PDB file of C-alpha atoms and ligand atoms in Angstrom:
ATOM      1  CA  UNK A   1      80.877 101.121 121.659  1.00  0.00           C
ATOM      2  CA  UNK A   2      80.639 102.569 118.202  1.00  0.00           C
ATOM      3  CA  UNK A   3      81.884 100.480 115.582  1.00  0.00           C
ATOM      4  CA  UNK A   4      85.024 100.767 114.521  1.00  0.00           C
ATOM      5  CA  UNK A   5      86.504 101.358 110.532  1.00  0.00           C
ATOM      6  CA  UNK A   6      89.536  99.322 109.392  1.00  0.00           C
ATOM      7  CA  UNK A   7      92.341 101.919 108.538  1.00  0.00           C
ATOM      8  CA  UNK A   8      95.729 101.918 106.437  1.00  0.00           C
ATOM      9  CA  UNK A   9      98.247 104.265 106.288  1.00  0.00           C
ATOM     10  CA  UNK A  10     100.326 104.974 103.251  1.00  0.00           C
ATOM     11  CA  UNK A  11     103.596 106.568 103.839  1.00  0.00           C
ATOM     12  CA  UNK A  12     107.225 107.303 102.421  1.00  0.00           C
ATOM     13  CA  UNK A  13     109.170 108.486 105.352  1.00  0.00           C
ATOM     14  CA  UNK A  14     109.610 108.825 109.069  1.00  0.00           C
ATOM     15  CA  UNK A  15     105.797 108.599 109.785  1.00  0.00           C
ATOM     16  CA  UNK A  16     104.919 111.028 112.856  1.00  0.00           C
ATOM     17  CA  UNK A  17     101.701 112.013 111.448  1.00  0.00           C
ATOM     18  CA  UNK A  18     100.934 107.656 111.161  1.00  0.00           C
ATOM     19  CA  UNK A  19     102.375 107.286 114.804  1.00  0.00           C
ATOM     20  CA  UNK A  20      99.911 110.106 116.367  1.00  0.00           C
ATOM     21  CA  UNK A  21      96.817 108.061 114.673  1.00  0.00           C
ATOM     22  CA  UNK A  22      98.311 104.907 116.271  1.00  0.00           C
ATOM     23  CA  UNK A  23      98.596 106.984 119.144  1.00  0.00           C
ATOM     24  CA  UNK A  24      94.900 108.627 119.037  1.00  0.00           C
ATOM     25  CA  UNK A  25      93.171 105.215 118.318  1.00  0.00           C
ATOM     26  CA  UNK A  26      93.373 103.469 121.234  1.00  0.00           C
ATOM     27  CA  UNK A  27      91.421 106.158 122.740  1.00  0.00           C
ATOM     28  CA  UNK A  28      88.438 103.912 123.979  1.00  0.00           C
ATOM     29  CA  UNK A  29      86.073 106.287 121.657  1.00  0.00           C
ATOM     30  CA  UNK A  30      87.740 106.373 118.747  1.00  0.00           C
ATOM     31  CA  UNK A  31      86.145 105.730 115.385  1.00  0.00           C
ATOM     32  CA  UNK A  32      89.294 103.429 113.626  1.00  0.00           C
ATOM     33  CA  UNK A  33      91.803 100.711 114.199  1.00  0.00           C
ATOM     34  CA  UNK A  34      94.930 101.126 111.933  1.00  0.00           C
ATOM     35  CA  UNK A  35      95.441  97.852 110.607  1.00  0.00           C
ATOM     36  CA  UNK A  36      97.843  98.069 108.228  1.00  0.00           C
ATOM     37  CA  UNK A  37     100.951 100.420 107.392  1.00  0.00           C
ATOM     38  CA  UNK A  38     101.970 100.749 103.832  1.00  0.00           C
ATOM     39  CA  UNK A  39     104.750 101.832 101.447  1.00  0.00           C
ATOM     40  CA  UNK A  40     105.924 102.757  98.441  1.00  0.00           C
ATOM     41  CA  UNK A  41     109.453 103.014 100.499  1.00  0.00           C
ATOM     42  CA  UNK A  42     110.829  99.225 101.997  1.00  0.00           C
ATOM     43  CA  UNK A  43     113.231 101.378 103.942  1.00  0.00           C
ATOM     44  CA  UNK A  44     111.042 103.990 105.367  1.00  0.00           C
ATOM     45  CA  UNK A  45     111.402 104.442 109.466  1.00  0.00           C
ATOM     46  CA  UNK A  46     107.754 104.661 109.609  1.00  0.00           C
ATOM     47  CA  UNK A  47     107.383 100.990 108.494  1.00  0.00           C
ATOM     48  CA  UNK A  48     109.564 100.028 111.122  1.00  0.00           C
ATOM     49  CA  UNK A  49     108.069 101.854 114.085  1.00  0.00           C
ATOM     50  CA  UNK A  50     104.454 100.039 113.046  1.00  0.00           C
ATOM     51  CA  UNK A  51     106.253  96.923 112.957  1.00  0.00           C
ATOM     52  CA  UNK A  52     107.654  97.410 116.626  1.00  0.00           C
ATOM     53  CA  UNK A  53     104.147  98.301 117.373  1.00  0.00           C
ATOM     54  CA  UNK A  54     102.553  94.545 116.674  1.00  0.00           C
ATOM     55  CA  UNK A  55     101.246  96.110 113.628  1.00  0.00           C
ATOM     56  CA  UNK A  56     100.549  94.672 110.311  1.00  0.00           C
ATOM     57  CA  UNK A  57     103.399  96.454 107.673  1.00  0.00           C
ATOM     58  CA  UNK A  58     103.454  96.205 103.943  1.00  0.00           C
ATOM     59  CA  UNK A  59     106.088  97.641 101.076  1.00  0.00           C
ATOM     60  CA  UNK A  60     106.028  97.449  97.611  1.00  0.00           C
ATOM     61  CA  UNK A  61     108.988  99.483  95.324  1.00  0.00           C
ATOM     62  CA  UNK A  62     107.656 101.005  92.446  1.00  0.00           C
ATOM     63  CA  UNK A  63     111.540 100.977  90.712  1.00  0.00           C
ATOM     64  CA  UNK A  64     111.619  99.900  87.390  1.00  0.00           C
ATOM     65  CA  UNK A  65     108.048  98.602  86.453  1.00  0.00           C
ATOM     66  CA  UNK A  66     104.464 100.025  85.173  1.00  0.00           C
ATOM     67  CA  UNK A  67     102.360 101.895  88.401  1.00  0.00           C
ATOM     68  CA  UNK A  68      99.419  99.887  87.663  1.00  0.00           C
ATOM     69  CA  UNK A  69     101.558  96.739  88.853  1.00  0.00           C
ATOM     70  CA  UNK A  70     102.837  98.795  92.030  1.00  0.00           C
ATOM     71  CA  UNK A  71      99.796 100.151  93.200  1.00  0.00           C
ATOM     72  CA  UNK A  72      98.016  96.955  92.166  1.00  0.00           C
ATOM     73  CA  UNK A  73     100.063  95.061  95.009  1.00  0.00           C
ATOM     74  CA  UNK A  74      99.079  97.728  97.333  1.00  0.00           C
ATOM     75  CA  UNK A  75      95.776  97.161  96.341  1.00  0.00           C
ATOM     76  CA  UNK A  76      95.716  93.294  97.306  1.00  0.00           C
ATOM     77  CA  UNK A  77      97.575  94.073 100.586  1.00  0.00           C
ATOM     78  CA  UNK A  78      94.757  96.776 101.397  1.00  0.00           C
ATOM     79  CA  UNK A  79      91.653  94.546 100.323  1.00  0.00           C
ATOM     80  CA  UNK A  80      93.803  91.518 102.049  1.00  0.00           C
ATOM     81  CA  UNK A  81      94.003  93.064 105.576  1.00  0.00           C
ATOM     82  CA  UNK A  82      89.906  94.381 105.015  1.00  0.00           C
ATOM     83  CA  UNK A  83      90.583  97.548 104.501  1.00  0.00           C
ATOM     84  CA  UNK A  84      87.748 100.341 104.392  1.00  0.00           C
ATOM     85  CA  UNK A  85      89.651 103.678 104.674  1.00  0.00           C
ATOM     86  CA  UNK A  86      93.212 104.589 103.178  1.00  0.00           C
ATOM     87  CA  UNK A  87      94.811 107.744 105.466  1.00  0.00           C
ATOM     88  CA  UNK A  88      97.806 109.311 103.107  1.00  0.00           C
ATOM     89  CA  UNK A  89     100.484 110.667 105.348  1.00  0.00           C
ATOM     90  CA  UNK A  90     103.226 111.763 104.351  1.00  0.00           C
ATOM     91  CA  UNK A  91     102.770 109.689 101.193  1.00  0.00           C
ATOM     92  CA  UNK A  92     104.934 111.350  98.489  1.00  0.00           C
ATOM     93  CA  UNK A  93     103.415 109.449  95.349  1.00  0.00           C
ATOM     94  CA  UNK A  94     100.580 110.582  92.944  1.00  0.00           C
ATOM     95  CA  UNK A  95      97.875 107.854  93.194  1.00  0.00           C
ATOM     96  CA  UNK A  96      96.708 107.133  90.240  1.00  0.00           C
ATOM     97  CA  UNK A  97      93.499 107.957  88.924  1.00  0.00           C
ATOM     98  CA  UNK A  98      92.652 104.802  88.330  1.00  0.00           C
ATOM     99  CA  UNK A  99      93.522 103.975  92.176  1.00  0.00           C
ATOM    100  CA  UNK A 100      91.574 106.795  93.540  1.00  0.00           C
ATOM    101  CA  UNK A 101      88.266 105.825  91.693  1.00  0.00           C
ATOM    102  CA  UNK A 102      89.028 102.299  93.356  1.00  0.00           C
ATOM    103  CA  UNK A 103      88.638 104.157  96.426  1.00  0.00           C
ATOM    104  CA  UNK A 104      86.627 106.825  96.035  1.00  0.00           C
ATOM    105  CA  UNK A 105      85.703 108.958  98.714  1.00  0.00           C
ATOM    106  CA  UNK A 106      87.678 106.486 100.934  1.00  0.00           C
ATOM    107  CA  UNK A 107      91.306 107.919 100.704  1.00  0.00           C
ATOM    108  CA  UNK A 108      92.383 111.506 103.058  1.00  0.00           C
ATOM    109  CA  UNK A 109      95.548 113.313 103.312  1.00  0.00           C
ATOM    110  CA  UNK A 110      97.577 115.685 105.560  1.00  0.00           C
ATOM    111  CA  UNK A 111      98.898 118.597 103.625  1.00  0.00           C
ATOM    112  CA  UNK A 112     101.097 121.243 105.723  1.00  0.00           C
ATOM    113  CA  UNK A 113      99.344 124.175 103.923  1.00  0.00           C
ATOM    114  CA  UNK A 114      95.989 125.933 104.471  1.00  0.00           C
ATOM    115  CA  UNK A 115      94.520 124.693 101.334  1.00  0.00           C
ATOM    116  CA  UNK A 116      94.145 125.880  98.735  1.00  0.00           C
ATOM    117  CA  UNK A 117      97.178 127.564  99.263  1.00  0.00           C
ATOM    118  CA  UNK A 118     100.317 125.823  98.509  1.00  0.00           C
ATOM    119  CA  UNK A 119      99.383 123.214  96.944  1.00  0.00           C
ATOM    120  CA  UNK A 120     102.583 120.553  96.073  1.00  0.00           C
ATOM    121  CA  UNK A 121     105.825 120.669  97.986  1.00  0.00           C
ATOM    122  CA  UNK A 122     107.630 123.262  99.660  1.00  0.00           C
ATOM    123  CA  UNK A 123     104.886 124.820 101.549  1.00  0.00           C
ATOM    124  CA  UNK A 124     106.370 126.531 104.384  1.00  0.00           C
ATOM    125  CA  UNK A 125     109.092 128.198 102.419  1.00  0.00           C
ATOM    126  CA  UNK A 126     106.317 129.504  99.654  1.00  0.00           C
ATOM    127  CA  UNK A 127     103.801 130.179 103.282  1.00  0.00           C
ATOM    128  CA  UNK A 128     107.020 132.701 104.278  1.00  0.00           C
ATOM    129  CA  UNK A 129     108.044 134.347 101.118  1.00  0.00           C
ATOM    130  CA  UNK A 130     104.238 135.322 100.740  1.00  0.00           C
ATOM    131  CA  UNK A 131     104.375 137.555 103.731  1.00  0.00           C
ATOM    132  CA  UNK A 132     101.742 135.174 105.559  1.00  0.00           C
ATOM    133  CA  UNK A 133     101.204 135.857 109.370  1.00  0.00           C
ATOM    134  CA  UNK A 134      99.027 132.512 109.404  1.00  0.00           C
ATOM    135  CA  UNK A 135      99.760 128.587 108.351  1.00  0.00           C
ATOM    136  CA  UNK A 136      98.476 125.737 108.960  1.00  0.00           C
ATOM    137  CA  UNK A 137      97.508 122.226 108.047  1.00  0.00           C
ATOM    138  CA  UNK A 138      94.824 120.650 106.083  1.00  0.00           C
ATOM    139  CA  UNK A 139      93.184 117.308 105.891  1.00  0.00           C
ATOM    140  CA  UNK A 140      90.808 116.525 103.034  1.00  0.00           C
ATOM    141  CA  UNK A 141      89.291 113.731 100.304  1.00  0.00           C
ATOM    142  CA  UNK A 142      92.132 112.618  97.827  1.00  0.00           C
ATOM    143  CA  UNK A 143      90.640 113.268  94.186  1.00  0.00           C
ATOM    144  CA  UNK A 144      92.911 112.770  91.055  1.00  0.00           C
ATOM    145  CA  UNK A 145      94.635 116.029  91.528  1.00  0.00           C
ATOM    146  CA  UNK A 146      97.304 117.022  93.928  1.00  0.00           C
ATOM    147  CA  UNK A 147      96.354 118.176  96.488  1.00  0.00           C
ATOM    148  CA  UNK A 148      92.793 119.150  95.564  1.00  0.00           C
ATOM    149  CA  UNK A 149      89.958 117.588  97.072  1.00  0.00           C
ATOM    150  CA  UNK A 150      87.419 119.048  99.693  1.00  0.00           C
ATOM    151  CA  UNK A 151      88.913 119.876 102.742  1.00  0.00           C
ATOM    152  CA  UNK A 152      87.231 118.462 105.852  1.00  0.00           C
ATOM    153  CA  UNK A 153      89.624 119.561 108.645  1.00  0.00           C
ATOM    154  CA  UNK A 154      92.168 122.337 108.970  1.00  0.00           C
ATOM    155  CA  UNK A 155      94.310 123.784 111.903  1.00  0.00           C
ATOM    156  CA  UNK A 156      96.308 126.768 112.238  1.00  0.00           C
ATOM    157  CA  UNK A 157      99.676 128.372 113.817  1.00  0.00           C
ATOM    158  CA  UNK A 158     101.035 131.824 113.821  1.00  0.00           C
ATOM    159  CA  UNK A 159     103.847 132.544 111.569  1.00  0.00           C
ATOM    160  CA  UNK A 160     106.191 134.527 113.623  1.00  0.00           C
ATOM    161  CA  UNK A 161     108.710 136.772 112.315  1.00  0.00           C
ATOM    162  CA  UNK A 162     112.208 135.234 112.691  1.00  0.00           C
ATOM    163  CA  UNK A 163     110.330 131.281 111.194  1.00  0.00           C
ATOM    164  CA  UNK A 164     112.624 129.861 108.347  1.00  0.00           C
ATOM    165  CA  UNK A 165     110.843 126.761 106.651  1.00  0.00           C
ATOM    166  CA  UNK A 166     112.378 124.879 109.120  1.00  0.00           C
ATOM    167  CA  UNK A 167     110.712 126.187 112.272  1.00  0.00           C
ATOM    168  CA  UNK A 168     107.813 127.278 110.940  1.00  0.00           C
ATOM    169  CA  UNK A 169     107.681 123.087 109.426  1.00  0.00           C
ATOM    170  CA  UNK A 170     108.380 122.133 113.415  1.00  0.00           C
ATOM    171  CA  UNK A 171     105.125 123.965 114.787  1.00  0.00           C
ATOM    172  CA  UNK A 172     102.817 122.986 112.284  1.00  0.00           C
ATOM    173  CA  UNK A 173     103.708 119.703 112.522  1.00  0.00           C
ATOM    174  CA  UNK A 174     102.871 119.753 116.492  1.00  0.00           C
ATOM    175  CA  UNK A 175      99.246 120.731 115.206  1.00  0.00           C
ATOM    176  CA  UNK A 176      99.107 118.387 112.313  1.00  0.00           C
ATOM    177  CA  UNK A 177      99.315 115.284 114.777  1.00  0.00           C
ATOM    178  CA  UNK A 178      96.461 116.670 116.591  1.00  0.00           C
ATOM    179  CA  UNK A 179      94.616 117.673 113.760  1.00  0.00           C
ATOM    180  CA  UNK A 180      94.607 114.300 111.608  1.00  0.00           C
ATOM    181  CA  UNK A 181      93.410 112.013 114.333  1.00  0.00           C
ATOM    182  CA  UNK A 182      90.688 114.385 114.941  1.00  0.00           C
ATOM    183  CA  UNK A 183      89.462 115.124 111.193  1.00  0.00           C
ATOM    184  CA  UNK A 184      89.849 111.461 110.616  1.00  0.00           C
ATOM    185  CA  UNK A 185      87.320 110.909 114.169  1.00  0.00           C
ATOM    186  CA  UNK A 186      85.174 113.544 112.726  1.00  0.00           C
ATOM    187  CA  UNK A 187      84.918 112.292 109.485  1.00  0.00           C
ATOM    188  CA  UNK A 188      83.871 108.831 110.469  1.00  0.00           C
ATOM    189  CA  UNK A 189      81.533 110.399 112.983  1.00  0.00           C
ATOM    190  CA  UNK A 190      79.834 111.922 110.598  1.00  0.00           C
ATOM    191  CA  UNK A 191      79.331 109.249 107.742  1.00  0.00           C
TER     192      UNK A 191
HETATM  193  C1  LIG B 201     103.739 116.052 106.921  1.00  0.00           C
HETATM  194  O1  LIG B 201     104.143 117.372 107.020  1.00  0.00           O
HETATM  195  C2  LIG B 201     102.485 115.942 106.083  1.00  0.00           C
HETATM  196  O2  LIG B 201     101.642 117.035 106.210  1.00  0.00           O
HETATM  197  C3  LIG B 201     103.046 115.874 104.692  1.00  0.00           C
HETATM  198  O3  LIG B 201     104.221 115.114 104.812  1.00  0.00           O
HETATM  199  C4  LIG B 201     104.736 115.215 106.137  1.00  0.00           C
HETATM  200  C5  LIG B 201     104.836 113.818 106.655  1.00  0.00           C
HETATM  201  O4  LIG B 201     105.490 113.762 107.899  1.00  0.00           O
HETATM  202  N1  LIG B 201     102.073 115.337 103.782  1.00  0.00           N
HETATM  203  P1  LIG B 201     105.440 112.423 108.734  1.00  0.00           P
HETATM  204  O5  LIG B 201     106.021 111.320 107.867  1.00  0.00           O
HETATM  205  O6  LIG B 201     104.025 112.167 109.102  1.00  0.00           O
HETATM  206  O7  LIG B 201     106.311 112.680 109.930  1.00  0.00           O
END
């Protein structure tokens, strides 16, 4: 069996996206364990569905201090648990660029956009008031900038005429959790 790479996932909220690559690893060929769950959020659901899962949870607050401290503690939890690849999902923090050259071509997110479009927040909204018959979702490196670096996976769904942000969000969420788990597969594959 091909070896497998040690995976975190950094997240802010509910965590679907982090649940489907729990979900998609213990496929017997897949490429990653996720060994850790991270956040930036002590409360977020997401923690506590990893937790329920036997799996290895950390949380650090960035309220009231310098970033370098914050994502410094993430940094010893990642390196602590032998990290190798970080998987941002649903992450809502700028990583600093300091952070990011830590971890350099080892850091991917899930954006609900077909990048480069719509870079930043409100995707589906901006994807609809555009006129766009097509959206999608798009995994890719994490450089310094938002959103920015190359994309190495993307998926896509119709936009159908009657979709407010809401139910155009619900459908391309369905293909985000197959997408990320497969990108993320694909990308280890290939290295
Ligand atoms: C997803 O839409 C992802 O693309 C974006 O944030 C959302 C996270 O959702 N980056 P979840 O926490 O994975 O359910």
């Amino acid at each position: 069996m091909a070896e497998r790479t040690r995976v975190a996932v950094l997240l802010s909220g509910r965590g679907s996206n982090m649940q489907s690559l729990v979900a998609a690893s213990r496929a017997p060929d897949a490429r990653y364990d996720i060994v850790l769950v991270a956040s930036d959020k002590p409360e977020a659901p997401g923690l506590t569905w990893a937790a329920g899962q036997g799996i290895a949870t950390f949380a650090a607050s960035p309220k009231g201090r310098p970033k370098a401290e914050f994502e410094g503690e993430i940094d010893a939890a990642l390196r602590a648990a032998g990290v190798e690849l970080i998987a941002l999902a649903g992450y809502m923090r700028l990583l600093s660029p300091a952070f990011v050259a830590a971890w350099a071509g080892r850091i991917l997110n899930i954006h609900p956009s077909l990048l480069p479009k719509y870079k930043g927040l409100d995707t589906h909204a901006r994807a609809i008031a555009a006129g766009d018959t097509v959206a999608g979702a798009s995994v890719h490196l994490v450089t310094e900038a938002l959103d920015d670096g190359p994309v190495i996976g993307q998926t896509q769904v119709p936009v159908m005429a009657d979709d407010t942000a809401d139910t155009l969000a619900a459908r391309v969420l369905v293909a985000e959790h197959a997408l990320y788990p497969a990108a993320l597969n694909g990308f280890l594959s290939a290295r």
